[in-house]
XYZ file of C-alpha atoms in Angstrom:
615
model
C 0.000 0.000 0.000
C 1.482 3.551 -0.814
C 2.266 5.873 1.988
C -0.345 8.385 2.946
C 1.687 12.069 2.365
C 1.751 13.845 5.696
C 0.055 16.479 4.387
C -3.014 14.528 3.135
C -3.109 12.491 6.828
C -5.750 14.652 8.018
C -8.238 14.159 4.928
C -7.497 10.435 5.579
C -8.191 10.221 9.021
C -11.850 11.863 8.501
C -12.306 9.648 5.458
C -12.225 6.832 8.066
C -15.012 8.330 9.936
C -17.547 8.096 6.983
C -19.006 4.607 6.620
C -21.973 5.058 3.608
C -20.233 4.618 0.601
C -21.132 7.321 -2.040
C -20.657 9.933 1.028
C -16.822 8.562 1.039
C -16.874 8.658 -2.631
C -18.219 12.309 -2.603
C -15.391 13.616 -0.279
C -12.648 11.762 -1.776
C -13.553 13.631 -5.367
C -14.148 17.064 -3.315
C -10.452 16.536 -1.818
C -9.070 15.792 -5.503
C -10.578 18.231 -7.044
C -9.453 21.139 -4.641
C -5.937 19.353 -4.983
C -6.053 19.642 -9.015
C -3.401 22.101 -9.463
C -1.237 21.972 -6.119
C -0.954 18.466 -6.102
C -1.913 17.031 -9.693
C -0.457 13.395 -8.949
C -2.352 13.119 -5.183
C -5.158 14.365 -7.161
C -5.518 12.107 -9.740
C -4.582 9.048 -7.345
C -7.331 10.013 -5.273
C -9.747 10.388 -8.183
C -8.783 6.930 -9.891
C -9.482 5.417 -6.495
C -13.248 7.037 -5.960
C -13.526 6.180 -9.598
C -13.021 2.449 -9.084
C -15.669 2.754 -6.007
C -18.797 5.007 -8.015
C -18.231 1.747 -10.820
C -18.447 -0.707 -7.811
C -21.447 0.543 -6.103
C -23.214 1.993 -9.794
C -22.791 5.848 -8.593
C -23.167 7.401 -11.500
C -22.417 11.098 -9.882
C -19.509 10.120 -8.403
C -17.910 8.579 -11.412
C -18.999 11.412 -13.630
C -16.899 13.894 -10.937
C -13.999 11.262 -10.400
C -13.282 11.416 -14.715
C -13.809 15.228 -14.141
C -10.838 15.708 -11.905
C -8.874 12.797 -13.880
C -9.393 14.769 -17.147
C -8.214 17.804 -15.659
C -5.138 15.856 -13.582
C -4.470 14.871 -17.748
C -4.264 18.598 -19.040
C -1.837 19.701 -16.134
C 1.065 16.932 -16.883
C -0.021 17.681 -20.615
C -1.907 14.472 -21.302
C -3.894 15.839 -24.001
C -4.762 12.394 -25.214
C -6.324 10.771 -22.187
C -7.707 14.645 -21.024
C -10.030 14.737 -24.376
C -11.042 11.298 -23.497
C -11.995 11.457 -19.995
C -13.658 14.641 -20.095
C -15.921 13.431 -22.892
C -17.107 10.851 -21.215
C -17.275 13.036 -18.169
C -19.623 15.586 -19.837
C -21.800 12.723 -21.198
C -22.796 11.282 -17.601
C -22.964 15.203 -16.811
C -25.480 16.048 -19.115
C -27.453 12.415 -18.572
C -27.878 13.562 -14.717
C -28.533 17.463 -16.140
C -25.514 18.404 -13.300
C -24.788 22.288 -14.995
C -21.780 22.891 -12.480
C -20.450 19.310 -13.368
C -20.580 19.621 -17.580
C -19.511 23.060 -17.042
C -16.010 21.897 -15.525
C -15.490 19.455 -18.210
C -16.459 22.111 -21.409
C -13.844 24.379 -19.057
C -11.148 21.383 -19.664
C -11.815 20.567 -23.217
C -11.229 24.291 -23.742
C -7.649 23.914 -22.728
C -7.541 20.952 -24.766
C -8.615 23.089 -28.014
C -5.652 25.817 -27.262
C -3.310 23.417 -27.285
C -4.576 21.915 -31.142
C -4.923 25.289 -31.961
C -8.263 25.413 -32.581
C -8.912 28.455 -30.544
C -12.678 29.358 -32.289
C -13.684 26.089 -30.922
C -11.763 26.937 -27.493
C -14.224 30.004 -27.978
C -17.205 27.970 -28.152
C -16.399 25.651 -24.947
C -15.524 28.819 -22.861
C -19.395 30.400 -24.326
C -20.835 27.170 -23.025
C -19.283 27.184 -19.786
C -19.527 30.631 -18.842
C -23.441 30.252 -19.620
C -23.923 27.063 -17.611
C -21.827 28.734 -14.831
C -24.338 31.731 -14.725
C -27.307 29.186 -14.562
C -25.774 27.487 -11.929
C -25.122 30.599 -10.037
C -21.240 29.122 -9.614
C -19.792 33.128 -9.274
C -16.111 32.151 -9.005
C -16.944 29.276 -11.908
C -18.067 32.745 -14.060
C -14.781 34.551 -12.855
C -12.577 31.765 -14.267
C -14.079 31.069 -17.567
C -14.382 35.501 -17.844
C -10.733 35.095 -17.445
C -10.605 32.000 -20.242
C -12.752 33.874 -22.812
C -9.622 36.847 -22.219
C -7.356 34.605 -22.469
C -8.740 32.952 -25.774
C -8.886 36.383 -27.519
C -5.432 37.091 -26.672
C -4.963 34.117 -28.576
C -6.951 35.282 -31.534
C -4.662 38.481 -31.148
C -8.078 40.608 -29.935
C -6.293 42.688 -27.258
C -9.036 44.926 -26.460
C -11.622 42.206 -25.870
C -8.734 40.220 -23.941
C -8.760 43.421 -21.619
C -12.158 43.617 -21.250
C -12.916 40.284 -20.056
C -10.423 40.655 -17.488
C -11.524 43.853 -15.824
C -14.837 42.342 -15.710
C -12.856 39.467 -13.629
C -11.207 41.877 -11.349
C -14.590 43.888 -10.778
C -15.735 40.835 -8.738
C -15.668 41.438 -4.902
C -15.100 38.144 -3.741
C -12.372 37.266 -6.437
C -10.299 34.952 -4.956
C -6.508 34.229 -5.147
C -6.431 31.764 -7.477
C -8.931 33.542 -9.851
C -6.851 37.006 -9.275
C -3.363 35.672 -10.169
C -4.325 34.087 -13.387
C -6.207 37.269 -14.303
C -3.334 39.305 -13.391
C -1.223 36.809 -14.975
C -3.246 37.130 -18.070
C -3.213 41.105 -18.683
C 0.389 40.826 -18.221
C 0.113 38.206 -21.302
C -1.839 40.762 -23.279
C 0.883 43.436 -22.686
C 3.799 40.558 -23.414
C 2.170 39.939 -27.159
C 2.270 43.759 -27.557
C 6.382 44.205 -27.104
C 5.023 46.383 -23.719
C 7.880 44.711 -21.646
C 7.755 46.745 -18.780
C 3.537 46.494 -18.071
C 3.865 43.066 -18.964
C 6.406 42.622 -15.666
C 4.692 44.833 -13.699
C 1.625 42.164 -14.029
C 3.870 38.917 -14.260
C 5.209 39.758 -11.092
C 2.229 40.575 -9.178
C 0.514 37.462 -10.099
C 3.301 35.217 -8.057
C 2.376 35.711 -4.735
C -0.977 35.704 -5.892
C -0.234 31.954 -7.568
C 2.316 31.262 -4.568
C -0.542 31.656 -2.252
C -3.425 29.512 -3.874
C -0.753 27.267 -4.452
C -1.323 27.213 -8.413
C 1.895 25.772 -8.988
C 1.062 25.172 -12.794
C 0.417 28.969 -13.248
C 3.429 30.272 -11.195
C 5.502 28.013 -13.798
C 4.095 29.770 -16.876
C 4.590 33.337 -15.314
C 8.147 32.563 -14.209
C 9.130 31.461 -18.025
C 7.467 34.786 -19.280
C 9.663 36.644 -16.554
C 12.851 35.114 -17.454
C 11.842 35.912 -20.787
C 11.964 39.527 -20.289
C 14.573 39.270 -18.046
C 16.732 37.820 -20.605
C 16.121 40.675 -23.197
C 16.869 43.157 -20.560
C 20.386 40.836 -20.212
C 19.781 40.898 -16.213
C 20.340 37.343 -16.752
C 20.887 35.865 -12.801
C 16.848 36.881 -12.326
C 16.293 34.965 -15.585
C 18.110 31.821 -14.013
C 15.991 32.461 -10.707
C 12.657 32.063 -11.999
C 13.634 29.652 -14.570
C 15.153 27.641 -11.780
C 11.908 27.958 -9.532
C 9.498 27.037 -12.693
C 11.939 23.613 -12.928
C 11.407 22.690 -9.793
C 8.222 22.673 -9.750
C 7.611 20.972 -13.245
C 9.451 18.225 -11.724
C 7.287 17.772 -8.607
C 4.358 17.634 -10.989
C 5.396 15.888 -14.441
C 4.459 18.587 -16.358
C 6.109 18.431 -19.465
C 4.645 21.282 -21.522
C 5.877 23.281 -18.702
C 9.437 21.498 -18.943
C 10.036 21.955 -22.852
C 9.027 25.853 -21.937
C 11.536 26.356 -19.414
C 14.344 24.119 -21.518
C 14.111 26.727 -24.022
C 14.275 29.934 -22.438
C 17.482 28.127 -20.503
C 18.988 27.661 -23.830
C 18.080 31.494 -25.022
C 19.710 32.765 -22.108
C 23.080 30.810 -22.489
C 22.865 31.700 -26.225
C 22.653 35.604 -24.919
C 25.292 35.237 -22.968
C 27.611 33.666 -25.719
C 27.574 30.361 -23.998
C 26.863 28.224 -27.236
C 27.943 24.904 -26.039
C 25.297 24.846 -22.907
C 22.439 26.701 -25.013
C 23.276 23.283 -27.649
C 22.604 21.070 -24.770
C 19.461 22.767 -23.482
C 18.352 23.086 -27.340
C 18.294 19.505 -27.521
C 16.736 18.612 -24.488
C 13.691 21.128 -25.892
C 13.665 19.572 -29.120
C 13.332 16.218 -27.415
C 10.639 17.175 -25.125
C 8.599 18.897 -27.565
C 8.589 16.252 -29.928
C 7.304 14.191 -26.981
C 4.383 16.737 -26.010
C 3.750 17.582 -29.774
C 4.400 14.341 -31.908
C 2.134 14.015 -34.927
C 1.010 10.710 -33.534
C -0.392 12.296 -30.216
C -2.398 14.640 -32.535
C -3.934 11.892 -34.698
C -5.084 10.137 -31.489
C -6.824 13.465 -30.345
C -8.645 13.592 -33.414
C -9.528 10.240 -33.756
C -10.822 10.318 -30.283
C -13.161 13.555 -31.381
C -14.166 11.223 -34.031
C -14.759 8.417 -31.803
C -16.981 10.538 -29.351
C -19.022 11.911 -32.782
C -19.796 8.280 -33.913
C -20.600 6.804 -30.049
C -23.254 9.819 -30.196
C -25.153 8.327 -33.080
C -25.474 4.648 -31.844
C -29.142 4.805 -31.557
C -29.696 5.522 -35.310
C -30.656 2.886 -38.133
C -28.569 -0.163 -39.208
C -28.309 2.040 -42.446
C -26.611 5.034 -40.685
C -24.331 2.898 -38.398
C -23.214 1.286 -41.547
C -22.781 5.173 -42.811
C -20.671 5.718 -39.697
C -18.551 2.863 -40.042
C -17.877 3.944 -44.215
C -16.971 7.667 -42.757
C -14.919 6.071 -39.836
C -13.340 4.154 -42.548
C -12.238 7.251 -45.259
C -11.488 9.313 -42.291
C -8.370 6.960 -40.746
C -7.514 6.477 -44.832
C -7.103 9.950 -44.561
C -5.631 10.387 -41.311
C -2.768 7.513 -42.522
C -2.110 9.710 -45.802
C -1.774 12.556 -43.575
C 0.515 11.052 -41.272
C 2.952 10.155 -43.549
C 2.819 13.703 -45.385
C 3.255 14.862 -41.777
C 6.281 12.564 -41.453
C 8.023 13.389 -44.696
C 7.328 17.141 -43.976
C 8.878 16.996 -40.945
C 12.200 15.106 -41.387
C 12.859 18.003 -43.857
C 11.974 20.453 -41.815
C 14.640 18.755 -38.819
C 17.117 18.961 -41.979
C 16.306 23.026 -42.398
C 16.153 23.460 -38.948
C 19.572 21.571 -38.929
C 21.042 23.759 -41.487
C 19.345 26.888 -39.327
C 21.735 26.370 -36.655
C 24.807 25.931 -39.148
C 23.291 29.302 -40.350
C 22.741 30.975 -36.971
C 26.628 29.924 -36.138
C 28.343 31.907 -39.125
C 26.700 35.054 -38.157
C 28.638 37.573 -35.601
C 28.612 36.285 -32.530
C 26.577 38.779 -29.975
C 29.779 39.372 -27.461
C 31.997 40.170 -30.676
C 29.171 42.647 -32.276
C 28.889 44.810 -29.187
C 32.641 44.772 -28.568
C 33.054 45.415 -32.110
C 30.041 48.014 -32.615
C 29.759 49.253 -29.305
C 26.242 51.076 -29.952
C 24.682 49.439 -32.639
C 20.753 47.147 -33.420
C 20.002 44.380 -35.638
C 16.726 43.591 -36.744
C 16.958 40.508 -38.259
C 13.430 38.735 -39.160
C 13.965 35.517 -41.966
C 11.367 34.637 -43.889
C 11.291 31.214 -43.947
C 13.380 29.029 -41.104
C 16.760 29.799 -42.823
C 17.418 33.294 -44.639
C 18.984 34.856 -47.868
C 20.156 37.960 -45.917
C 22.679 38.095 -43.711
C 25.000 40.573 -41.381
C 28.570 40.779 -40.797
C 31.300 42.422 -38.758
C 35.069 42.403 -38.205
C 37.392 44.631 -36.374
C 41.007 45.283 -37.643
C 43.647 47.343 -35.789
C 41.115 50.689 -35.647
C 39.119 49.878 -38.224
C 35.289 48.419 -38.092
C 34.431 46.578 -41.247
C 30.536 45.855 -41.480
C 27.819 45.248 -44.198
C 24.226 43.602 -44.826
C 23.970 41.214 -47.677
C 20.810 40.241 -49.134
C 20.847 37.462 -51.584
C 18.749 36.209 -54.366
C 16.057 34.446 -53.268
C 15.166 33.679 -49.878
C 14.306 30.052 -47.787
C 16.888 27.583 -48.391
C 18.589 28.685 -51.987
C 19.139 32.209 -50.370
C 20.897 30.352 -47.256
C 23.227 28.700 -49.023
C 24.442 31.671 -51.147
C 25.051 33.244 -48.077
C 26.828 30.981 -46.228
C 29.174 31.394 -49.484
C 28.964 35.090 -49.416
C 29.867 34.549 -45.593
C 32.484 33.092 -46.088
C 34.096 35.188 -49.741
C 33.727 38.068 -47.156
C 36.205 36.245 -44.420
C 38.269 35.233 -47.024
C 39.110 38.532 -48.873
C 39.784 40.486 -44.985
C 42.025 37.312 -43.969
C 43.925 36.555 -46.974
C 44.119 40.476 -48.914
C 44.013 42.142 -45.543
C 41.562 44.809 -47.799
C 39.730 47.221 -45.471
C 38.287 49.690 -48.282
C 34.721 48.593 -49.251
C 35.215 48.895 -52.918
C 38.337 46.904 -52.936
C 36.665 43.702 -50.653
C 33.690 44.135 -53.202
C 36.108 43.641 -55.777
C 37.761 40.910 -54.415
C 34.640 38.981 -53.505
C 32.877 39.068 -56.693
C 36.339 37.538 -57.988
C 36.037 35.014 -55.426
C 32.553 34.060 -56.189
C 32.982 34.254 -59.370
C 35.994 31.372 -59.556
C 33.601 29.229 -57.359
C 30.593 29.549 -59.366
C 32.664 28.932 -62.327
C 30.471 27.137 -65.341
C 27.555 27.922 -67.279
C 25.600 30.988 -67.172
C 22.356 28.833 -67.578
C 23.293 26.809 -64.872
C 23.650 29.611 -61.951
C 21.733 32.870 -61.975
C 22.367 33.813 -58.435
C 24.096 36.791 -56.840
C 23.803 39.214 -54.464
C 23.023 42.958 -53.223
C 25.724 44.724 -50.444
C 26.151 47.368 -48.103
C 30.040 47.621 -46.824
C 31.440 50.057 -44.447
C 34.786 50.544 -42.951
C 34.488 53.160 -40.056
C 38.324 54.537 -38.613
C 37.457 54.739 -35.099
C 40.451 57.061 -34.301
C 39.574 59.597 -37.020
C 35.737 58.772 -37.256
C 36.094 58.920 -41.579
C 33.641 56.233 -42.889
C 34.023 54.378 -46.473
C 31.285 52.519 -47.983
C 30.765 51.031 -51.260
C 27.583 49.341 -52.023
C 26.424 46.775 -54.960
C 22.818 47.909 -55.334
C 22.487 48.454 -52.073
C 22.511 52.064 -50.514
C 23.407 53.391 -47.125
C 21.086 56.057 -44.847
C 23.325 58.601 -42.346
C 21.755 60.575 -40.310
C 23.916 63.806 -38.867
C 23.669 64.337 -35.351
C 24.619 67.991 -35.356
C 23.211 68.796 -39.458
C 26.579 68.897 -40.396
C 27.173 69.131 -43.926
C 28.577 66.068 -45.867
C 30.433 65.466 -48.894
C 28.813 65.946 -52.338
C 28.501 62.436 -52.720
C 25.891 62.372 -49.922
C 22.287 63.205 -50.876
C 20.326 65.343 -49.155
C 17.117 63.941 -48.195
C 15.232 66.026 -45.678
C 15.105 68.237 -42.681
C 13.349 68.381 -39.042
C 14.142 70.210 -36.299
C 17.588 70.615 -37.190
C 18.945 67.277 -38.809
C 19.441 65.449 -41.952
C 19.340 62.108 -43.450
C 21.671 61.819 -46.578
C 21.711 58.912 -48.426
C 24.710 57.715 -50.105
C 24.149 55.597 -53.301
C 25.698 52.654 -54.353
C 27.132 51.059 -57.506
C 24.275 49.882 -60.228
C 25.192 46.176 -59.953
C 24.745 43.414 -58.116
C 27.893 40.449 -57.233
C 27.068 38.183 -59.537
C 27.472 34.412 -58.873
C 28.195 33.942 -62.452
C 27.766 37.084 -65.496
C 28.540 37.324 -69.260
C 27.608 41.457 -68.828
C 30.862 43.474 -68.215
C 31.608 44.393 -64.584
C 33.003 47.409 -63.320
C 35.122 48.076 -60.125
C 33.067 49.312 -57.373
C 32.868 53.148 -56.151
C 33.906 53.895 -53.203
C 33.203 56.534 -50.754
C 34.244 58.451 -48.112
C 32.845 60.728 -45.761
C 33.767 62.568 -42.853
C 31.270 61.972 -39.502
C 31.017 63.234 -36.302
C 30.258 61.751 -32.743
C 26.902 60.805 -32.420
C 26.276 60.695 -36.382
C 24.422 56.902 -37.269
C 25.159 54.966 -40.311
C 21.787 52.769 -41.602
C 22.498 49.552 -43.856
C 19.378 47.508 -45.107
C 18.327 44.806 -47.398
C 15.410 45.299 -49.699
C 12.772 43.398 -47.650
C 11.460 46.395 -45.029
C 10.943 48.492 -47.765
C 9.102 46.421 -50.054
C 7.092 44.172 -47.106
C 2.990 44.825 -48.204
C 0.601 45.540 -45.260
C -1.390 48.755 -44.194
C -4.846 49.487 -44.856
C -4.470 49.180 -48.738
C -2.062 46.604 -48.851
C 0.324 48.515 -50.530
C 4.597 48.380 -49.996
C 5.855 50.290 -47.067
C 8.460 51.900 -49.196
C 11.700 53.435 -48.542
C 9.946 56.782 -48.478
C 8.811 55.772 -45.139
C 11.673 53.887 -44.098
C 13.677 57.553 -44.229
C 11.124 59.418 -42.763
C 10.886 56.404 -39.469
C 14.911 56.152 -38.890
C 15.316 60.420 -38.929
C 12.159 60.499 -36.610
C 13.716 58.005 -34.054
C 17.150 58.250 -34.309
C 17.188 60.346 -31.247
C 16.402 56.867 -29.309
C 18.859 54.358 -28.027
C 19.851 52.204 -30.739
C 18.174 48.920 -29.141
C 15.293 50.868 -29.187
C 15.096 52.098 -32.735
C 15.507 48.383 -33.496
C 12.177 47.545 -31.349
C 10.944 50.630 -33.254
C 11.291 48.727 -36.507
C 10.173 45.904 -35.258
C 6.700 47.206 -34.298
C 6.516 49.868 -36.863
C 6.682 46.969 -39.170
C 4.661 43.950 -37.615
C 1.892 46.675 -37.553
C 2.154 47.682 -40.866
C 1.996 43.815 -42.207
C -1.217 42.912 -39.987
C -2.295 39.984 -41.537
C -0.293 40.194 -44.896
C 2.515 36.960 -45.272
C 6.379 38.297 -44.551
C 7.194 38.746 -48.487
C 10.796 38.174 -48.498
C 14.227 38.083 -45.501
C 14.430 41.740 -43.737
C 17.947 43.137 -42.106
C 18.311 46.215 -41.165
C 21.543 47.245 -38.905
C 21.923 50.837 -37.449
C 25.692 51.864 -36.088
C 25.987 54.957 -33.726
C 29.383 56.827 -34.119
């Protein structure tokens, strides 16, 4: 017999006292419910055991609240399978004994069982059902938590404003209690999180602990302490990032929950990756690969559906011999289809682990964080692929006082564009290590030579090329050279100072001036019967606190906005002069907004890099 917990030793010892059977049955599901999310594996123990007790005395309640609290025990530890089954068969007994309070805890599960497939219209629908059966039931802190589920599904459908307007209806409850107030609290700071508002979204995150800590909602104190570490990573105070990340670990131990565990694996492997650690952010990348595949597998999703499915035919068992026979035919075509699927599903995803593979390679060649800001001092990248893998890419190298940097963007993006820019990558590293060039024009030069010898063959055969930005910046002097193939550069003056003539003049406000400097008409061609010509280069004279902007093609041509038209580079001038007054991290979260608005619901068209350099 397993131990009694010391904790639970009082429940047991007034268990003892209660001899009529569905009585003890009724008390052992109250105690597992109320122990659902402190204790999820006491819980479900407890509600196996009154299970096996309602089946041998026929109590049909009892069973019917036993699979409740099993179902629910399932969604914690991210059982998703055996939670969809359970509370199905829950809800049916519910709705047989016309128990509102009962079928609404089960539509409240199989809500959370809808956000994880996705399917959050249908999560929509549960939380409309529960909330309504709630209100008939008069169950007020029932109403509070699905009010705080219908937020949390629009946050989901990315419909902020209704999000916040569910939850202040939550809050305007008197008797809200702890558990209901940190999830709601919890839950605003969400809506703040998916808006880039880091600092409202902390202020919420980190009121809803204690609030979590003292219902003892350990499952909810886990998911707040991975959104903390989160921010706490991007604001680099990475020993409070460890802290929570720690905390949420130990608890997702204590309770099996491995959607919780794959969570905090990642944001372990983000930090190390922040701090330059690559060899420990590997090891925790793997660990979250593994785990996720475990929580996520194709297979665990084709047994949820095919569980719906089941629970749709069981419904019709009373029709004719003619329909059953129907049912079976359906049943039939649907697990046809469900096989075909599953083996589209497999071949799609051993060559996605292959991109994602070649992702990392990818990720590795690019400037290593550490090196850029000890390179570039005061300096953003926005760097947003298209696809998993990218045809632009950045680069930086310092030598003796010189800072050599550009932006490539390469033809085509996805996969071709990767590997043309791994090449480009490394034509770039070549020409600084072996010709020790530092003038743009001259490494421009140089590469397309490079290229040119690898690519050597057929012009039918390779078409590819690329667009650059270089700049070489003498930090003892502060004289810039660029040179550019098709690619321009943006400088805006700190001061309005005047530059050379072969800066453009673009426009003025209050006081300062964004010149752009243009670049050679032609691209670095892979392989080219047309004639090339050296590249231009050019120098100008900056100042301190004068910024240099270099940029691929895909801000300025990204569609969105109300008419769906290009944002243009019209706009991208008239954006960089009117922020560059802010820190350079935040002109990059600038762009980053400026342009995830703009796109709304519009498909990324193509790989977008934009780097700005302070002087």
């Amino acid at each position: 017999m397993t131990p009694i917990p010391e904790k639970h030793k009082v429940f047991h010892e007034h268990l003892s006292t209660i001899a009529n059977k569905e009585a003890r049955i009724d008390a052992i599901n109250e105690y597992a419910w109320s122990l659902r999310y402190s204790d999820s594996k006491y819980s479900f123990t407890l509600a196996e055991e009154a299970s096996e007790l309602a089946h041998e005395v026929f109590y049909k309640k009892g069973l019917a609240e036993s699979l409740r609290t099993i179902g629910q025990c399932f969604l914690v530890i991210s059982n998703y399978t055996d939670a969809l089954k359970v509370s199905l068969e829950a809800r049916e007994i519910f709705q047989e004994l016309g128990d509102l309070k009962g079928e609404a805890d089960t539509l409240n599960t199989l809500g959370g069982i809808y956000n994880f497939l996705g399917e959050y219209e249908q999560r929509l629908q549960c939380n409309l059902q529960c909330l309504e059966l709630r209100k008939q039931a008069g169950n007020e802190g029932g109403v509070i938590g699905t009010l705080s589920n219908i937020g949390d599904t629009y946050i989901a459908l990315k419909d902020y404003d209704n999000a916040l307007n569910y939850f202040e209806q939550c809050l305007a409850f008197e008797n809200i209690n702890d558990s209901n107030k940190s999830i709601v609290t919890h839950n605003i700071g969400e809506v703040w999180f998916a808006q880039n508002d880091w600092d409202r979204a902390k202020t919420y995150f980190e009121a809803s602990i204690p609030l979590a800590r003292a219902a003892n909602y350990q499952s909810l104190e886990t998911v707040t302490s991975n959104y903390l570490a989160q921010i706490n990573t991007r604001e680099k105070n990475y020993e409070a990032a460890f802290k929570y990340l720690d905390r949420a670990l130990e608890i997702v131990k204590e309770t099996g929950d491995k959607d919780g565990m794959y969570h905090i694996y990642k944001n372990y492997a983000d930090i190390y990756e922040a701090k330059g650690e690559l060899s420990k952010a590997y090891d925790y990348y793997k660990r979250f690969h593994e785990m996720k595949e475990e929580v996520y597998n194709d297979e665990s999703r084709r047994r949820l559906k095919n569980i719906q499915f089941q629970y749709k035919v069981k419904a019709f068992q009373k029709e004719t011999e003619a329909e059953k026979k129907k049912n079976a035919q359906l049943k039939h075509a649907f697990d046809k289809i469900e096989h075909q699927k599953n083996e589209i599903a497999q071949q799609n995803r051993s060559i996605t682990d292959s991109i994602r593979y070649a992702q990392r390679i990818q990720e590795a060649i690019l400037p290593p964080e550490k090196m850029l800001h000890d390179t570039l001092k005061d300096f953003f990248i926005y760097y947003q692929p298209k696809d998993i893998v990218s045809g632009d890419f950045y680069w930086a190298v310092r030598q003796e006082n010189k800072i050599i940097f550009a932006v490539a963007d390469c033809t085509g993006h996805g996969v071709p564009g990767a590997l043309v820019s791994i090449v480009g990558n490394n034509g770039l590293n070549r020409v600084i290590n072996e010709f020790a060039e530092t003038r743009p024009a001259a490494i421009l030069n140089q590469l397309a030579g490079l290229l040119q010898h690898t690519f050597k063959g057929e012009a039918s055969e390779v078409k590819d090329g690329m667009d650059m930005a270089v700049c070489s910046l003498d930090l003892t002097t502060n004289q810039l050279e660029y040179a550019g193939a098709n690619n321009p550069i943006y400088i805006v003056a700190a001061n309005d100072t005047a530059m050379s003539p072969s800066a453009i003049f673009y426009d003025k406000e209050a006081a300062h001036s964004l010149y752009e400097i243009k670049p050679t008409k032609q691209p670095i061609d892979l392989f080219t019967n047309n004639e090339f010509k050296p590249f231009t280069n050019h120098t100008v004279q900056l100042q301190q606190g004068d910024t240099i902007y270099l940029f691929s093609d895909g801000y300025a041509d990204q569609f969105g906005g109300p008419r769906g038209k290009k944002f243009k580079y019209k706009a991208l001038k008239e954006m960089l002069l009117k922020n560059h007054n802010h820190p350079m991290n935040k002109q990059g979260e600038l762009l980053e907004q400026t342009l995830e608005a703009w796109k709304g619901e519009f498909e990324q068209v193509d790989d977008i890099c934009v780097m700005g350099v302070k002087v």
